[in-house]
Tab-separated table of C-alpha atoms in Angstrom:
chain	number	residue	atom	x	y	z
A	29	UNK	CA	0.706	-2.228	-25.890
A	30	UNK	CA	0.612	-4.895	-28.592
A	31	UNK	CA	2.840	-7.401	-26.727
A	32	UNK	CA	2.643	-8.419	-23.075
A	33	UNK	CA	5.752	-6.539	-21.928
A	34	UNK	CA	4.380	-3.287	-23.218
A	35	UNK	CA	1.301	-3.369	-21.023
A	36	UNK	CA	2.929	-1.851	-17.956
A	37	UNK	CA	5.071	1.200	-17.360
A	38	UNK	CA	8.515	0.265	-16.037
A	39	UNK	CA	8.943	3.540	-14.124
A	40	UNK	CA	8.889	7.122	-14.412
A	41	UNK	CA	10.771	8.064	-17.636
A	42	UNK	CA	13.180	10.897	-17.129
A	43	UNK	CA	12.326	12.743	-20.267
A	44	UNK	CA	14.509	15.793	-19.298
A	45	UNK	CA	18.182	16.234	-20.384
A	46	UNK	CA	19.372	16.054	-16.823
A	47	UNK	CA	18.959	13.396	-14.024
A	48	UNK	CA	16.035	13.775	-11.663
A	49	UNK	CA	17.209	16.267	-9.026
A	50	UNK	CA	16.275	16.401	-5.484
A	51	UNK	CA	13.535	18.914	-6.064
A	52	UNK	CA	11.625	16.839	-8.509
A	53	UNK	CA	12.319	13.642	-6.430
A	54	UNK	CA	10.531	15.417	-3.684
A	55	UNK	CA	7.541	16.249	-5.781
A	56	UNK	CA	7.280	12.460	-6.783
A	57	UNK	CA	7.464	11.370	-3.190
A	58	UNK	CA	5.055	13.899	-1.950
A	59	UNK	CA	2.523	12.621	-4.470
A	60	UNK	CA	2.877	9.038	-3.523
A	61	UNK	CA	2.796	9.943	0.245
A	62	UNK	CA	-0.274	11.986	-0.221
A	63	UNK	CA	-2.229	9.023	-1.282
A	64	UNK	CA	-0.954	7.201	1.803
A	65	UNK	CA	-1.954	10.097	4.103
A	66	UNK	CA	-5.268	10.577	2.442
A	67	UNK	CA	-7.453	8.724	4.912
A	68	UNK	CA	-5.808	10.128	7.969
A	69	UNK	CA	-6.092	13.700	6.859
A	70	UNK	CA	-9.615	13.216	5.315
A	71	UNK	CA	-11.010	11.719	8.525
A	72	UNK	CA	-9.295	14.752	10.725
A	73	UNK	CA	-10.608	17.518	8.363
A	74	UNK	CA	-13.955	16.143	7.466
A	75	UNK	CA	-15.247	14.385	10.685
A	76	UNK	CA	-12.853	14.845	13.610
A	77	UNK	CA	-13.161	18.604	13.547
A	78	UNK	CA	-16.902	18.528	13.082
A	79	UNK	CA	-17.294	16.346	16.078
A	80	UNK	CA	-15.347	18.643	18.152
A	81	UNK	CA	-17.647	21.523	16.905
A	82	UNK	CA	-20.657	19.517	17.595
A	83	UNK	CA	-19.756	18.683	21.076
A	84	UNK	CA	-19.222	22.389	21.875
A	85	UNK	CA	-22.912	23.004	21.158
A	86	UNK	CA	-25.286	23.611	23.984
A	87	UNK	CA	-26.549	20.287	25.412
A	88	UNK	CA	-30.167	21.019	24.371
A	89	UNK	CA	-29.033	21.558	20.790
A	90	UNK	CA	-26.747	18.631	20.874
A	91	UNK	CA	-29.452	16.284	21.959
A	92	UNK	CA	-31.825	17.591	19.354
A	93	UNK	CA	-29.433	17.114	16.533
A	94	UNK	CA	-28.419	13.608	17.827
A	95	UNK	CA	-32.072	12.488	17.545
A	96	UNK	CA	-34.092	11.516	14.253
A	97	UNK	CA	-34.472	12.975	11.833
A	98	UNK	CA	-31.125	14.542	12.161
A	99	UNK	CA	-28.971	11.818	13.635
A	100	UNK	CA	-25.842	13.927	13.107
A	101	UNK	CA	-23.430	11.602	14.619
A	102	UNK	CA	-24.457	8.862	12.522
A	103	UNK	CA	-24.038	11.018	9.586
A	104	UNK	CA	-20.408	11.595	10.575
A	105	UNK	CA	-19.972	7.892	11.137
A	106	UNK	CA	-21.336	7.270	7.516
A	107	UNK	CA	-18.764	9.869	6.143
A	108	UNK	CA	-15.931	7.952	7.849
A	109	UNK	CA	-17.147	4.863	6.100
A	110	UNK	CA	-17.168	6.691	2.754
A	111	UNK	CA	-13.687	8.056	3.350
A	112	UNK	CA	-12.535	4.424	4.098
A	113	UNK	CA	-14.012	3.259	0.753
A	114	UNK	CA	-12.111	5.989	-0.944
A	115	UNK	CA	-8.985	4.939	0.939
A	116	UNK	CA	-9.101	1.576	-0.517
A	117	UNK	CA	-8.351	3.064	-3.918
A	118	UNK	CA	-5.849	5.568	-2.530
A	119	UNK	CA	-3.858	2.738	-0.781
A	120	UNK	CA	-3.881	0.804	-3.963
A	121	UNK	CA	-2.473	3.594	-5.892
A	122	UNK	CA	0.204	4.126	-3.219
A	123	UNK	CA	1.166	0.505	-3.229
A	124	UNK	CA	1.479	0.221	-6.941
A	125	UNK	CA	3.477	3.577	-7.062
A	126	UNK	CA	6.136	2.154	-4.657
A	127	UNK	CA	6.448	-0.950	-6.835
A	128	UNK	CA	5.970	0.308	-10.340
A	129	UNK	CA	7.642	3.575	-10.245
A	130	UNK	CA	10.642	2.335	-8.104
A	131	UNK	CA	9.782	4.418	-5.176
A	132	UNK	CA	9.736	1.857	-2.372
A	133	UNK	CA	12.284	0.223	-0.239
A	134	UNK	CA	11.843	-3.107	1.834
A	135	UNK	CA	9.452	-2.846	4.713
A	136	UNK	CA	10.828	-5.083	7.578
A	137	UNK	CA	7.640	-4.682	9.432
A	138	UNK	CA	5.383	-6.029	6.626
A	139	UNK	CA	3.673	-9.332	7.382
A	140	UNK	CA	5.484	-11.407	4.701
A	141	UNK	CA	8.718	-9.362	4.607
A	142	UNK	CA	8.125	-8.513	1.163
A	143	UNK	CA	6.243	-5.343	1.554
A	144	UNK	CA	7.449	-1.839	0.488
A	145	UNK	CA	7.653	1.580	2.139
A	146	UNK	CA	8.752	5.103	1.413
A	147	UNK	CA	12.279	5.676	2.423
A	148	UNK	CA	12.569	7.042	5.799
A	149	UNK	CA	13.998	10.452	4.690
A	150	UNK	CA	10.611	11.030	2.723
A	151	UNK	CA	8.142	9.477	5.200
A	152	UNK	CA	5.516	12.232	5.883
A	153	UNK	CA	6.796	14.580	3.384
A	154	UNK	CA	3.348	15.303	1.749
A	155	UNK	CA	1.855	18.572	2.962
A	156	UNK	CA	-1.856	19.411	3.101
A	157	UNK	CA	-1.622	20.830	-0.273
A	158	UNK	CA	-0.440	17.492	-1.692
A	159	UNK	CA	-3.190	15.683	0.075
A	160	UNK	CA	-5.765	18.026	-1.401
A	161	UNK	CA	-4.395	17.066	-4.866
A	162	UNK	CA	-4.786	13.366	-3.903
A	163	UNK	CA	-8.336	13.842	-2.791
A	164	UNK	CA	-9.147	15.741	-6.038
A	165	UNK	CA	-7.710	13.075	-7.962
A	166	UNK	CA	-9.883	10.424	-6.284
A	167	UNK	CA	-12.770	12.729	-7.097
A	168	UNK	CA	-11.756	12.696	-10.741
A	169	UNK	CA	-12.261	8.991	-11.033
A	170	UNK	CA	-15.796	9.790	-11.125
A	171	UNK	CA	-15.498	11.693	-14.314
A	172	UNK	CA	-12.911	9.601	-16.064
A	173	UNK	CA	-13.658	6.060	-14.828
A	174	UNK	CA	-17.195	5.607	-13.757
A	175	UNK	CA	-20.102	4.553	-15.906
A	176	UNK	CA	-22.116	7.674	-14.566
A	177	UNK	CA	-19.285	9.865	-15.664
A	178	UNK	CA	-19.759	8.864	-19.244
A	179	UNK	CA	-22.005	11.814	-19.740
A	180	UNK	CA	-19.287	14.318	-19.042
A	181	UNK	CA	-16.754	12.256	-21.113
A	182	UNK	CA	-19.173	12.193	-24.145
A	183	UNK	CA	-19.446	15.863	-24.119
A	184	UNK	CA	-15.688	16.650	-24.187
A	185	UNK	CA	-14.426	13.651	-26.133
A	186	UNK	CA	-17.028	13.595	-28.778
A	187	UNK	CA	-15.545	16.095	-31.274
A	188	UNK	CA	-12.041	14.710	-30.588
A	189	UNK	CA	-13.249	11.036	-31.430
A	190	UNK	CA	-15.156	12.322	-34.598
A	191	UNK	CA	-12.054	14.262	-36.022
A	192	UNK	CA	-9.781	11.122	-35.168
A	193	UNK	CA	-12.236	8.860	-37.071
A	194	UNK	CA	-12.157	11.285	-40.102
A	195	UNK	CA	-8.279	11.684	-39.980
A	196	UNK	CA	-8.098	7.848	-39.910
A	197	UNK	CA	-10.110	7.488	-43.083
A	198	UNK	CA	-7.930	10.324	-44.678
A	199	UNK	CA	-4.824	8.592	-43.592
A	200	UNK	CA	-5.981	5.228	-44.972
A	201	UNK	CA	-6.898	6.904	-48.357
A	202	UNK	CA	-3.557	8.622	-48.580
A	203	UNK	CA	-1.689	5.429	-47.791
A	204	UNK	CA	-3.955	3.301	-50.021
A	205	UNK	CA	-4.781	0.819	-47.199
A	206	UNK	CA	-1.210	0.481	-46.230
A	207	UNK	CA	-1.731	-0.043	-42.485
A	208	UNK	CA	-0.361	3.117	-41.101
A	209	UNK	CA	-1.932	4.132	-37.809
A	210	UNK	CA	-2.759	7.578	-36.564
A	211	UNK	CA	-0.269	9.204	-34.269
A	212	UNK	CA	-2.235	11.152	-31.600
A	213	UNK	CA	-0.968	13.291	-28.658
A	214	UNK	CA	-2.981	14.049	-25.657
A	215	UNK	CA	-1.321	16.809	-23.608
A	216	UNK	CA	-2.680	17.023	-19.990
A	217	UNK	CA	-3.828	13.482	-20.169
A	218	UNK	CA	-4.837	13.375	-16.533
A	219	UNK	CA	-6.213	9.810	-15.572
A	220	UNK	CA	-5.698	8.617	-19.112
A	221	UNK	CA	-9.288	7.808	-20.143
A	222	UNK	CA	-8.913	9.697	-23.584
A	223	UNK	CA	-5.664	8.035	-24.293
A	224	UNK	CA	-7.211	4.596	-23.603
A	225	UNK	CA	-10.017	5.349	-25.746
A	226	UNK	CA	-7.913	6.363	-28.701
A	227	UNK	CA	-5.749	3.279	-28.155
A	228	UNK	CA	-8.985	0.974	-28.298
A	229	UNK	CA	-9.774	2.723	-31.705
A	230	UNK	CA	-6.418	1.780	-33.277
A	231	UNK	CA	-4.468	4.921	-32.785
A	232	UNK	CA	-0.850	5.201	-31.637
A	233	UNK	CA	-1.807	7.319	-28.574
A	234	UNK	CA	0.627	9.253	-26.445
A	235	UNK	CA	-0.562	11.044	-23.156
A	236	UNK	CA	1.480	13.679	-21.530
A	237	UNK	CA	1.028	14.707	-17.922
A	238	UNK	CA	3.038	16.836	-15.542
A	239	UNK	CA	1.259	15.924	-12.282
A	240	UNK	CA	2.572	12.961	-10.557
A	241	UNK	CA	-0.767	12.524	-8.693
A	242	UNK	CA	-2.358	12.006	-12.039
A	243	UNK	CA	0.502	9.846	-13.382
A	244	UNK	CA	0.423	7.536	-10.256
A	245	UNK	CA	-3.382	7.173	-10.356
A	246	UNK	CA	-3.503	6.647	-14.217
A	247	UNK	CA	-0.761	4.060	-14.032
A	248	UNK	CA	-2.687	2.018	-11.522
A	249	UNK	CA	-6.018	2.028	-13.265
A	250	UNK	CA	-4.490	1.340	-16.582
A	251	UNK	CA	-2.170	-1.378	-15.517
A	252	UNK	CA	-2.726	-2.825	-12.114
A	253	UNK	CA	-6.518	-2.752	-11.406
A	254	UNK	CA	-7.794	-6.381	-11.320
A	255	UNK	CA	-11.419	-6.025	-12.376
A	256	UNK	CA	-14.134	-3.578	-13.438
A	257	UNK	CA	-16.069	-2.184	-10.475
A	258	UNK	CA	-13.353	-3.021	-8.009
A	259	UNK	CA	-13.730	0.136	-5.882
A	260	UNK	CA	-16.461	2.496	-4.913
A	261	UNK	CA	-15.612	6.218	-4.696
A	262	UNK	CA	-17.621	8.826	-2.854
A	263	UNK	CA	-16.795	12.098	-4.743
A	264	UNK	CA	-19.259	14.407	-2.675
A	265	UNK	CA	-18.632	13.135	0.744
A	266	UNK	CA	-16.013	15.674	1.914
A	267	UNK	CA	-18.370	18.720	1.382
A	268	UNK	CA	-21.475	19.349	3.551
A	269	UNK	CA	-22.678	22.361	1.617
A	270	UNK	CA	-25.674	22.359	-0.879
A	271	UNK	CA	-26.989	18.935	-0.576
A	272	UNK	CA	-30.700	18.634	-0.815
A	273	UNK	CA	-30.794	15.387	0.974
A	274	UNK	CA	-28.207	13.491	3.143
A	275	UNK	CA	-28.491	10.521	0.861
A	276	UNK	CA	-27.107	12.755	-1.997
A	277	UNK	CA	-23.953	13.311	-0.145
A	278	UNK	CA	-23.453	9.613	0.143
A	279	UNK	CA	-23.917	8.570	-3.422
A	280	UNK	CA	-21.023	6.177	-4.556
A	281	UNK	CA	-19.792	5.067	-7.991
A	282	UNK	CA	-18.109	1.990	-8.926
A	283	UNK	CA	-14.794	2.434	-10.657
A	284	UNK	CA	-13.380	1.602	-13.139
A	285	UNK	CA	-16.303	0.984	-15.281
A	286	UNK	CA	-14.174	-1.050	-17.634
A	287	UNK	CA	-11.224	-3.455	-16.983
A	288	UNK	CA	-8.558	-2.183	-19.188
A	289	UNK	CA	-6.710	-5.342	-19.835
A	290	UNK	CA	-9.921	-7.159	-20.599
A	291	UNK	CA	-10.931	-4.423	-23.137
A	292	UNK	CA	-7.547	-4.575	-24.668
A	293	UNK	CA	-7.637	-8.319	-25.274
A	294	UNK	CA	-11.040	-8.030	-26.706
A	295	UNK	CA	-9.923	-5.478	-29.234
A	296	UNK	CA	-6.779	-7.187	-30.032
A	297	UNK	CA	-8.903	-10.149	-30.992
A	298	UNK	CA	-10.685	-7.892	-33.453
A	299	UNK	CA	-7.295	-6.606	-34.785
A	300	UNK	CA	-8.246	-2.906	-33.971
A	301	UNK	CA	-6.110	-1.989	-30.909
A	302	UNK	CA	-3.226	0.459	-31.318
A	303	UNK	CA	-0.434	1.386	-29.075
A	304	UNK	CA	-0.487	3.536	-25.907
A	305	UNK	CA	2.177	5.358	-23.993
A	306	UNK	CA	2.607	8.125	-21.418
A	307	UNK	CA	5.207	10.954	-20.865
A	308	UNK	CA	5.837	12.429	-17.517
A	309	UNK	CA	7.183	15.831	-18.373
A	310	UNK	CA	6.638	19.480	-18.884
A	311	UNK	CA	4.758	19.652	-22.236
A	312	UNK	CA	6.694	22.524	-23.451
A	313	UNK	CA	10.142	21.069	-22.716
A	314	UNK	CA	9.304	17.599	-23.952
A	315	UNK	CA	7.545	18.278	-27.106
A	316	UNK	CA	9.694	21.270	-28.272
A	317	UNK	CA	12.519	18.693	-28.615
A	318	UNK	CA	13.849	18.091	-32.105
A	319	UNK	CA	12.913	14.423	-32.032
A	320	UNK	CA	9.280	15.247	-31.594
A	321	UNK	CA	9.088	17.599	-34.687
A	322	UNK	CA	6.400	16.594	-37.105
A	323	UNK	CA	5.526	13.381	-35.243
A	324	UNK	CA	1.843	13.582	-34.716
A	325	UNK	CA	-1.141	13.627	-37.059
A	326	UNK	CA	-3.487	14.801	-34.286
A	327	UNK	CA	-3.060	16.851	-31.078
A	328	UNK	CA	-6.126	16.580	-28.749
A	329	UNK	CA	-6.279	19.229	-26.365
A	330	UNK	CA	-9.267	18.490	-23.859
A	331	UNK	CA	-9.408	21.103	-20.945
A	332	UNK	CA	-5.664	21.893	-21.639
A	333	UNK	CA	-5.063	25.188	-23.473
A	334	UNK	CA	-6.177	27.351	-20.603
A	335	UNK	CA	-3.375	25.855	-18.408
A	336	UNK	CA	-0.905	27.853	-20.478
A	337	UNK	CA	0.605	31.097	-18.917
A	338	UNK	CA	1.751	31.787	-22.364
A	339	UNK	CA	-0.548	30.420	-24.983
A	340	UNK	CA	1.697	31.347	-27.917
A	341	UNK	CA	4.291	28.940	-26.411
A	342	UNK	CA	1.678	26.093	-26.409
A	343	UNK	CA	0.518	26.846	-29.886
A	344	UNK	CA	4.055	27.034	-31.355
A	345	UNK	CA	5.032	23.759	-29.648
A	346	UNK	CA	1.855	22.004	-30.836
A	347	UNK	CA	2.363	23.288	-34.443
A	348	UNK	CA	6.043	22.095	-34.548
A	349	UNK	CA	5.038	18.621	-33.319
A	350	UNK	CA	2.332	18.183	-35.982
A	351	UNK	CA	2.832	16.742	-39.239
A	352	UNK	CA	2.200	18.913	-42.195
A	353	UNK	CA	-1.638	18.609	-42.679
A	354	UNK	CA	-2.060	17.505	-39.042
A	355	UNK	CA	-4.657	18.782	-36.804
A	356	UNK	CA	-5.324	20.393	-33.478
A	357	UNK	CA	-8.652	19.598	-32.029
A	358	UNK	CA	-9.401	21.718	-28.875
A	359	UNK	CA	-12.309	21.435	-26.239
A	360	UNK	CA	-12.667	23.435	-23.193
A	361	UNK	CA	-13.395	26.706	-21.406
A	362	UNK	CA	-11.002	29.460	-20.560
A	363	UNK	CA	-10.367	29.110	-16.906
A	364	UNK	CA	-6.863	30.599	-17.196
A	365	UNK	CA	-4.736	28.734	-14.505
A	366	UNK	CA	-2.263	31.485	-14.108
A	367	UNK	CA	-4.644	34.428	-13.916
A	368	UNK	CA	-3.345	37.031	-11.530
A	369	UNK	CA	0.082	35.474	-10.768
A	370	UNK	CA	3.128	37.404	-10.861
A	371	UNK	CA	6.011	36.471	-13.158
A	372	UNK	CA	7.907	33.473	-11.730
A	373	UNK	CA	11.653	33.681	-11.224
A	374	UNK	CA	14.256	32.199	-9.231
A	375	UNK	CA	16.597	34.294	-7.010
A	376	UNK	CA	19.281	34.190	-9.546
A	377	UNK	CA	17.038	35.561	-12.273
A	378	UNK	CA	16.655	32.254	-13.972
A	379	UNK	CA	13.349	30.439	-14.640
A	380	UNK	CA	11.755	28.048	-12.145
A	381	UNK	CA	10.593	24.505	-13.202
A	382	UNK	CA	7.023	23.488	-13.129
A	383	UNK	CA	5.342	21.176	-10.585
A	384	UNK	CA	6.858	17.815	-11.287
A	385	UNK	CA	8.012	18.602	-14.744
A	386	UNK	CA	11.122	17.327	-16.567
A	387	UNK	CA	14.154	19.412	-16.885
A	388	UNK	CA	14.524	22.030	-19.569
A	389	UNK	CA	17.259	22.299	-22.309
A	390	UNK	CA	19.917	24.914	-22.769
A	391	UNK	CA	17.640	27.365	-24.714
A	392	UNK	CA	14.999	29.769	-23.397
A	393	UNK	CA	12.120	26.980	-23.707
A	394	UNK	CA	12.100	26.583	-19.991
A	395	UNK	CA	8.560	25.061	-19.556
A	396	UNK	CA	5.130	25.782	-18.261
A	397	UNK	CA	6.449	27.823	-15.151
A	398	UNK	CA	8.547	30.258	-17.217
A	399	UNK	CA	7.991	33.970	-16.435
A	400	UNK	CA	5.239	36.010	-18.100
A	401	UNK	CA	1.532	35.211	-18.666
A	402	UNK	CA	-1.496	36.786	-20.245
A	403	UNK	CA	-5.152	35.756	-20.638
A	404	UNK	CA	-7.300	36.107	-23.857
A	405	UNK	CA	-10.955	35.965	-24.696
A	406	UNK	CA	-12.230	33.013	-26.870
A	407	UNK	CA	-12.352	35.312	-30.005
A	408	UNK	CA	-8.737	36.369	-29.343
A	409	UNK	CA	-7.597	32.858	-29.042
A	410	UNK	CA	-8.984	32.031	-32.374
A	411	UNK	CA	-7.203	35.071	-33.848
A	412	UNK	CA	-4.050	33.832	-32.205
A	413	UNK	CA	-4.549	30.289	-33.619
A	414	UNK	CA	-4.448	31.897	-37.242
A	415	UNK	CA	-1.440	34.052	-36.376
A	416	UNK	CA	0.614	31.112	-35.361
A	417	UNK	CA	-0.202	29.582	-38.744
A	418	UNK	CA	-3.111	27.310	-38.258
A	419	UNK	CA	-6.222	27.351	-40.653
A	420	UNK	CA	-9.303	27.028	-38.597
A	421	UNK	CA	-11.682	24.344	-40.259
A	422	UNK	CA	-14.552	24.298	-37.750
A	423	UNK	CA	-15.613	25.992	-34.449
A	424	UNK	CA	-18.459	25.689	-32.110
A	425	UNK	CA	-19.231	27.620	-29.011
A	426	UNK	CA	-21.490	27.620	-26.010
A	427	UNK	CA	-21.336	23.789	-25.458
A	428	UNK	CA	-22.613	23.016	-21.989
A	429	UNK	CA	-19.771	20.970	-20.396
A	430	UNK	CA	-20.032	19.816	-16.768
A	431	UNK	CA	-16.905	18.866	-14.977
A	432	UNK	CA	-16.952	16.490	-11.927
A	433	UNK	CA	-20.526	17.924	-11.711
A	434	UNK	CA	-22.815	16.897	-8.930
A	435	UNK	CA	-26.181	16.955	-10.814
A	436	UNK	CA	-28.166	16.807	-7.386
A	437	UNK	CA	-26.409	19.785	-5.693
A	438	UNK	CA	-28.210	23.057	-5.047
A	439	UNK	CA	-25.220	24.827	-6.708
A	440	UNK	CA	-24.902	24.164	-10.316
A	441	UNK	CA	-21.804	25.257	-12.266
A	442	UNK	CA	-21.479	24.231	-15.864
A	443	UNK	CA	-18.929	25.456	-18.369
A	444	UNK	CA	-20.085	26.794	-21.886
A	445	UNK	CA	-17.127	25.378	-23.726
A	446	UNK	CA	-15.662	26.018	-27.121
A	447	UNK	CA	-14.520	23.438	-29.590
A	448	UNK	CA	-12.637	23.798	-32.766
A	449	UNK	CA	-10.480	22.210	-35.279
A	450	UNK	CA	-7.447	23.838	-36.817
A	451	UNK	CA	-5.060	22.249	-39.410
A	452	UNK	CA	-1.340	22.845	-40.008
A	453	UNK	CA	-0.958	23.532	-43.634
A	454	UNK	CA	1.324	21.488	-45.690
A	455	UNK	CA	3.075	24.707	-46.577
A	456	UNK	CA	2.986	27.357	-43.865
A	457	UNK	CA	1.266	30.447	-45.123
A	458	UNK	CA	2.920	33.882	-44.690
A	459	UNK	CA	1.102	35.529	-41.757
A	460	UNK	CA	3.283	38.553	-41.485
C-alpha cells in the first residue's frame, strides 16, 4: 500500500491451484446478492410480519398499543427507518463488489447507462441464510469500525499489538537497524481492522479470510469509503428482546470511525506505514503451500483458533508458515464452531470444500471442511501447542471479552477469553 496502485484490490485473487468453479462462483454471487437483498428481507422479517401479527390482535388491544406511551406502529416505522440506514451501507458494499471484484455486467436500465448489475443467471441467488450473514456483517461494523467499538477492539487487539511492538524491536536489533519490516499474518481477518492497525504501525500485514461476506465488506471500507462517519449503522434494531427502553433499540453508530486513506496518507508522511494485503482462501489450503513456508514473523490469531474442526491442522500450518523464532499470539474463547457436526464427506468419499474457500492441492490437506473434528479444553489446547513444537512464553486467562456487545441489554453475555504467546524455536525440539 506504499504506492497509489496498491491501495485497491483488483479483484478476488484465485489462490487455489484450479480455476474458480461454479460452486465457488455461486458462493461469491450469493454473498454479493445478499447485500442487495438485505433491505427487502429485513423489512419483511422485522416489521412486515410484526404488523400482520399486530393487526390480528383484538381491537381493544390494538387501540391500546397504538396509543401513547406504547405507539407500537410508530416503533415499527422507526425500525424501518433504521433498516434503511443500514441499507445505505449494504448497497454501497454491493455496488463496490460488482465493480471491484469483477462481478457486474452492464445494466441497461441504469440512469446513466454506466451502472452494473448481477448477471441474470445469478439474480436472486442469495437465500435467507446468505442474507442473515449480510445482516451479521453489518452488525460487525459496530465492533470493527465504530468509535464505540474501540472498547471491544482494545481488549482483543491489545496483546497482539504489544507483542508486535516487541517483535519489531527484536527485529530491528537483529538487523542492526537495517529497515526490515515485520511480516504479520492475520487469519480470519474479518472486516480487516486488525490488518489495518498493523499496517499503520509499519508491519507488512497480510489478512486471510474465507467468507466472501467479510471480504466484500472489508474491501469497501478499506478502499472505497469516502469519509469517516459516512454511514450510521443500527446493530440492535433487528431484535425486539431484552431492551430496557425503546431508545436502546434505536442506538446508531457512525462508521467508519476513521477514513482509511486519510490515515494512510498521514502515516506515510511520518514514514511509518507498512504494507497491507488480503487473501481470499481457505487458510489451511493457502498457508500450507511451499511458498508460504517460513514467511511470517508473527501470526495473530484473534477469535480464530476455535473455528478449527481439527486444531492440529491449524497449529501445524501456523508452525510451518512462521520463521524460526517467530511467534503465534492468540486471543479468544473456545466456542468450537464445528461442535456436534458429523464428518463431512462428499458422495464419492472425497473431501468437501469450505464455504467460499480456495481449491485444495493434490495432497490430503483439503481445507477447513475436511472430515474429522474434536474439541479441547483451554488447558488441553496449551498442551497441544507444546506437542506441536511451540514454546509457550506467556499466558493469561479469564479476560472479559465482549463481542458485538449491547451494554444496555437485559441479557449480558461476555466471553472469559484466553491470550497467550508461543514461539517457534529456531531448532525444533524433539517432542516424541
